Tab-separated table of C-alpha atoms and ligand atoms in Angstrom:
chain	number	residue	atom	x	y	z
A	505	UNK	CA	0.252	-0.028	0.117
A	506	UNK	CA	1.200	3.411	-1.288
A	507	UNK	CA	-0.459	6.253	-1.235
A	508	UNK	CA	1.638	8.883	-3.426
A	509	UNK	CA	1.590	12.473	-3.874
A	510	UNK	CA	-0.825	14.025	-6.623
A	511	UNK	CA	0.589	16.852	-8.825
A	512	UNK	CA	-2.024	19.835	-9.207
A	513	UNK	CA	-1.978	22.573	-11.701
A	514	UNK	CA	0.376	24.726	-12.325
A	515	UNK	CA	2.787	21.898	-12.286
A	516	UNK	CA	4.183	21.873	-15.329
A	517	UNK	CA	4.706	18.267	-15.215
A	518	UNK	CA	1.337	18.348	-16.088
A	519	UNK	CA	1.814	19.222	-19.785
A	520	UNK	CA	4.130	17.289	-20.662
A	521	UNK	CA	3.270	13.869	-22.895
A	522	UNK	CA	3.897	10.512	-21.438
A	523	UNK	CA	6.092	7.992	-23.098
A	524	UNK	CA	4.932	4.695	-24.222
A	525	UNK	CA	5.672	1.241	-21.479
A	526	UNK	CA	8.279	-0.823	-23.453
A	527	UNK	CA	6.594	-3.918	-21.367
A	528	UNK	CA	4.486	-4.495	-18.978
A	529	UNK	CA	6.613	-5.836	-16.027
A	530	UNK	CA	6.952	-5.659	-12.064
A	531	UNK	CA	7.918	-2.321	-11.870
A	532	UNK	CA	5.125	-1.148	-14.041
A	533	UNK	CA	2.390	-3.771	-12.104
A	534	UNK	CA	4.041	-2.137	-8.351
A	535	UNK	CA	3.024	1.631	-10.532
A	536	UNK	CA	-0.036	0.923	-11.080
A	537	UNK	CA	-0.673	-0.624	-7.645
A	538	UNK	CA	0.006	2.414	-5.853
A	539	UNK	CA	-1.690	4.695	-8.356
A	540	UNK	CA	-5.133	2.409	-7.481
A	541	UNK	CA	-3.984	2.917	-3.684
A	542	UNK	CA	-3.605	6.612	-4.189
A	543	UNK	CA	-6.839	6.929	-6.523
A	544	UNK	CA	-8.692	5.241	-3.902
A	545	UNK	CA	-7.649	7.678	-1.166
A	546	UNK	CA	-8.412	10.683	-2.990
A	547	UNK	CA	-11.900	9.497	-3.609
A	548	UNK	CA	-11.307	9.794	-7.617
A	549	UNK	CA	-12.873	7.954	-10.562
A	550	UNK	CA	-8.911	7.607	-12.715
A	551	UNK	CA	-5.769	8.702	-12.349
A	552	UNK	CA	-2.751	8.681	-15.131
A	553	UNK	CA	0.570	8.091	-13.607
A	554	UNK	CA	1.805	11.540	-14.740
A	555	UNK	CA	-0.942	12.760	-11.863
A	556	UNK	CA	1.765	10.979	-9.561
A	557	UNK	CA	4.846	12.331	-11.523
A	558	UNK	CA	5.459	9.442	-13.985
A	559	UNK	CA	5.860	10.635	-17.033
A	560	UNK	CA	4.453	6.500	-18.360
A	561	UNK	CA	1.216	5.739	-20.259
A	562	UNK	CA	-0.628	4.652	-17.538
A	563	UNK	CA	-4.162	4.837	-16.784
A	564	UNK	CA	-6.546	3.241	-13.571
A	565	UNK	CA	-9.728	3.348	-13.857
A	566	UNK	CA	-12.517	2.558	-11.374
A	567	UNK	CA	-16.434	3.789	-11.640
A	568	UNK	CA	-17.338	3.076	-8.185
A	569	UNK	CA	-20.667	2.794	-9.340
A	570	UNK	CA	-21.595	0.051	-7.208
A	571	UNK	CA	-22.154	-0.538	-3.287
A	572	UNK	CA	-22.680	-3.580	-1.305
A	573	UNK	CA	-25.166	-4.483	1.271
A	574	UNK	CA	-23.142	-2.761	3.637
A	575	UNK	CA	-23.029	0.401	1.913
A	576	UNK	CA	-18.861	-0.086	1.045
A	577	UNK	CA	-17.540	0.530	-2.350
A	578	UNK	CA	-17.481	-2.585	-4.195
A	579	UNK	CA	-14.001	-2.130	-6.258
A	580	UNK	CA	-12.867	-3.128	-9.588
A	581	UNK	CA	-9.591	-1.475	-10.749
A	582	UNK	CA	-9.240	-1.479	-14.225
A	583	UNK	CA	-5.392	-0.749	-15.240
A	584	UNK	CA	-4.857	0.611	-18.947
A	585	UNK	CA	-1.836	0.683	-20.088
A	586	UNK	CA	-0.635	2.653	-23.533
A	587	UNK	CA	-4.545	3.406	-24.587
A	588	UNK	CA	-5.332	4.570	-27.851
A	589	UNK	CA	-8.106	6.198	-28.817
A	590	UNK	CA	-9.214	4.342	-32.574
A	591	UNK	CA	-12.128	5.999	-33.450
A	592	UNK	CA	-14.663	8.353	-31.352
A	593	UNK	CA	-18.872	8.540	-32.235
A	594	UNK	CA	-19.641	11.984	-33.476
A	595	UNK	CA	-22.719	11.758	-30.912
A	596	UNK	CA	-21.553	14.323	-28.025
A	597	UNK	CA	-22.014	13.900	-24.282
A	598	UNK	CA	-21.683	16.497	-21.701
A	599	UNK	CA	-20.402	15.797	-18.126
A	600	UNK	CA	-19.170	17.910	-15.517
A	601	UNK	CA	-15.512	16.902	-14.717
A	602	UNK	CA	-13.765	17.239	-12.312
A	603	UNK	CA	-9.545	16.488	-11.999
A	604	UNK	CA	-7.987	15.620	-8.615
A	605	UNK	CA	-4.977	17.555	-9.837
A	606	UNK	CA	-7.578	20.748	-10.048
A	607	UNK	CA	-9.101	19.836	-6.860
A	608	UNK	CA	-12.677	20.646	-5.639
A	609	UNK	CA	-13.675	22.364	-9.700
A	610	UNK	CA	-16.146	21.188	-11.680
A	611	UNK	CA	-16.694	22.399	-15.766
A	612	UNK	CA	-19.148	20.701	-17.908
A	613	UNK	CA	-17.153	19.585	-20.827
A	614	UNK	CA	-18.712	18.470	-24.470
A	615	UNK	CA	-16.602	15.060	-25.304
A	616	UNK	CA	-17.646	12.211	-27.513
A	617	UNK	CA	-20.311	10.094	-26.347
A	618	UNK	CA	-18.524	6.680	-27.581
A	619	UNK	CA	-15.104	5.999	-28.048
A	620	UNK	CA	-13.309	2.588	-29.315
A	621	UNK	CA	-10.323	1.644	-27.702
A	622	UNK	CA	-7.034	-0.391	-27.559
A	623	UNK	CA	-4.563	-1.157	-24.617
A	624	UNK	CA	-2.618	-3.497	-22.492
A	625	UNK	CA	-3.436	-4.914	-19.127
A	626	UNK	CA	-1.656	-5.465	-16.334
A	627	UNK	CA	-0.433	-8.634	-17.356
A	628	UNK	CA	0.467	-7.252	-21.093
A	629	UNK	CA	-2.751	-8.836	-22.554
A	630	UNK	CA	-4.371	-6.520	-25.788
A	631	UNK	CA	-8.015	-5.309	-25.326
A	632	UNK	CA	-9.825	-3.457	-27.822
A	633	UNK	CA	-13.618	-2.199	-26.502
A	634	UNK	CA	-16.099	-0.047	-27.657
A	635	UNK	CA	-16.758	2.556	-24.450
A	636	UNK	CA	-19.314	4.996	-23.742
A	637	UNK	CA	-21.489	6.285	-20.888
A	638	UNK	CA	-19.574	7.506	-18.273
A	639	UNK	CA	-15.957	5.053	-18.644
A	640	UNK	CA	-15.693	6.678	-22.239
A	641	UNK	CA	-15.968	10.383	-20.280
A	642	UNK	CA	-12.923	9.046	-17.550
A	643	UNK	CA	-11.039	7.464	-20.942
A	644	UNK	CA	-10.492	10.388	-23.113
A	645	UNK	CA	-9.698	13.066	-19.994
A	646	UNK	CA	-7.091	10.382	-18.931
A	647	UNK	CA	-5.663	10.046	-21.897
A	648	UNK	CA	-5.709	13.708	-22.052
A	649	UNK	CA	-3.204	13.186	-19.391
A	650	UNK	CA	-0.615	11.253	-21.114
A	651	UNK	CA	-0.948	14.167	-23.864
A	652	UNK	CA	-0.738	17.080	-21.445
A	653	UNK	CA	-4.107	18.224	-21.770
A	654	UNK	CA	-6.726	18.705	-18.941
A	655	UNK	CA	-10.483	18.943	-18.946
A	656	UNK	CA	-10.296	22.942	-18.742
A	657	UNK	CA	-8.723	22.993	-21.877
A	658	UNK	CA	-11.978	21.749	-23.120
A	659	UNK	CA	-14.196	24.752	-21.910
A	660	UNK	CA	-14.271	28.545	-22.692
A	661	UNK	CA	-11.290	31.038	-21.193
A	662	UNK	CA	-13.979	32.902	-18.904
A	663	UNK	CA	-14.633	29.294	-17.233
A	664	UNK	CA	-11.202	28.378	-17.474
A	665	UNK	CA	-10.361	31.508	-15.817
A	666	UNK	CA	-12.664	31.353	-12.921
A	667	UNK	CA	-12.379	27.554	-12.200
A	668	UNK	CA	-8.285	28.646	-11.708
A	669	UNK	CA	-9.882	31.832	-10.011
A	670	UNK	CA	-11.633	29.773	-7.664
A	671	UNK	CA	-9.145	27.289	-6.848
A	672	UNK	CA	-6.839	29.914	-5.712
A	673	UNK	CA	-9.045	31.547	-3.304
A	674	UNK	CA	-9.384	28.131	-1.778
A	675	UNK	CA	-6.051	27.438	-1.663
A	676	UNK	CA	-6.159	30.870	0.528
A	677	UNK	CA	-8.750	30.581	2.747
A	678	UNK	CA	-7.141	26.741	3.575
B	925	GNR	O1	-12.739	11.512	-10.168
B	925	GNR	C1	-12.790	12.220	-11.289
B	925	GNR	N1	-13.893	11.923	-11.609
B	925	GNR	C2	-14.260	12.283	-13.023
B	925	GNR	C3	-15.066	12.682	-13.462
B	925	GNR	C4	-15.867	13.139	-14.502
B	925	GNR	C5	-14.584	13.031	-15.631
B	925	GNR	C6	-13.576	12.651	-15.336
B	925	GNR	C7	-12.744	12.102	-13.946
B	925	GNR	S1	-11.632	11.899	-13.972
B	925	GNR	C8	-11.202	12.105	-12.202
B	925	GNR	C9	-9.961	11.608	-11.336
B	925	GNR	C10	-9.237	12.349	-12.232
B	925	GNR	O2	-8.355	13.587	-12.245
B	925	GNR	N2	-7.884	11.723	-13.251
B	925	GNR	O3	-7.040	12.225	-14.275
B	926	NI	NI1	-7.083	14.576	-14.073
């Protein structure tokens, strides 16, 4: 169990283009485990490696939709190594997005409603699937991180400035 520190804006590392993973080895699996611990600790539904300062194309996602009888979330973390968007739908969807690197700020982002994605899992096995709903939105948000793009890059300058201002005010107040 290792909860890592999450990089926040305006850290320049969030603008880096992450490098493809050459081989899914034990070091990558350890990174995935630490990223998963960090995501749960921060109550996020996804995390890209660059958000913990690692410039590699690795993503973890757990939408944590269901809850068990006891009210505890059912954990179903998924790792996506070298994820690639192969195709997107013409149909768009709007979702109020947040980001652990832009804490407690939300804005509506328009993205393709569905995307066909290819990736490697934690064993190096290739998968290809058409994603929709929140998973499609989250995957596009995470792949953006691998390319140095943040959700605030998809909104108007006015809204972006508002988000940054609110975050800075929140930080000052503690
Ligand atoms: O926890 C997160 N919630 C979220 C909500 C809507 C769209 C995307 C996300 S991802 C975000 C965690 C994060 O910052 N991942 O990079
Ligand atoms: Ni994010």
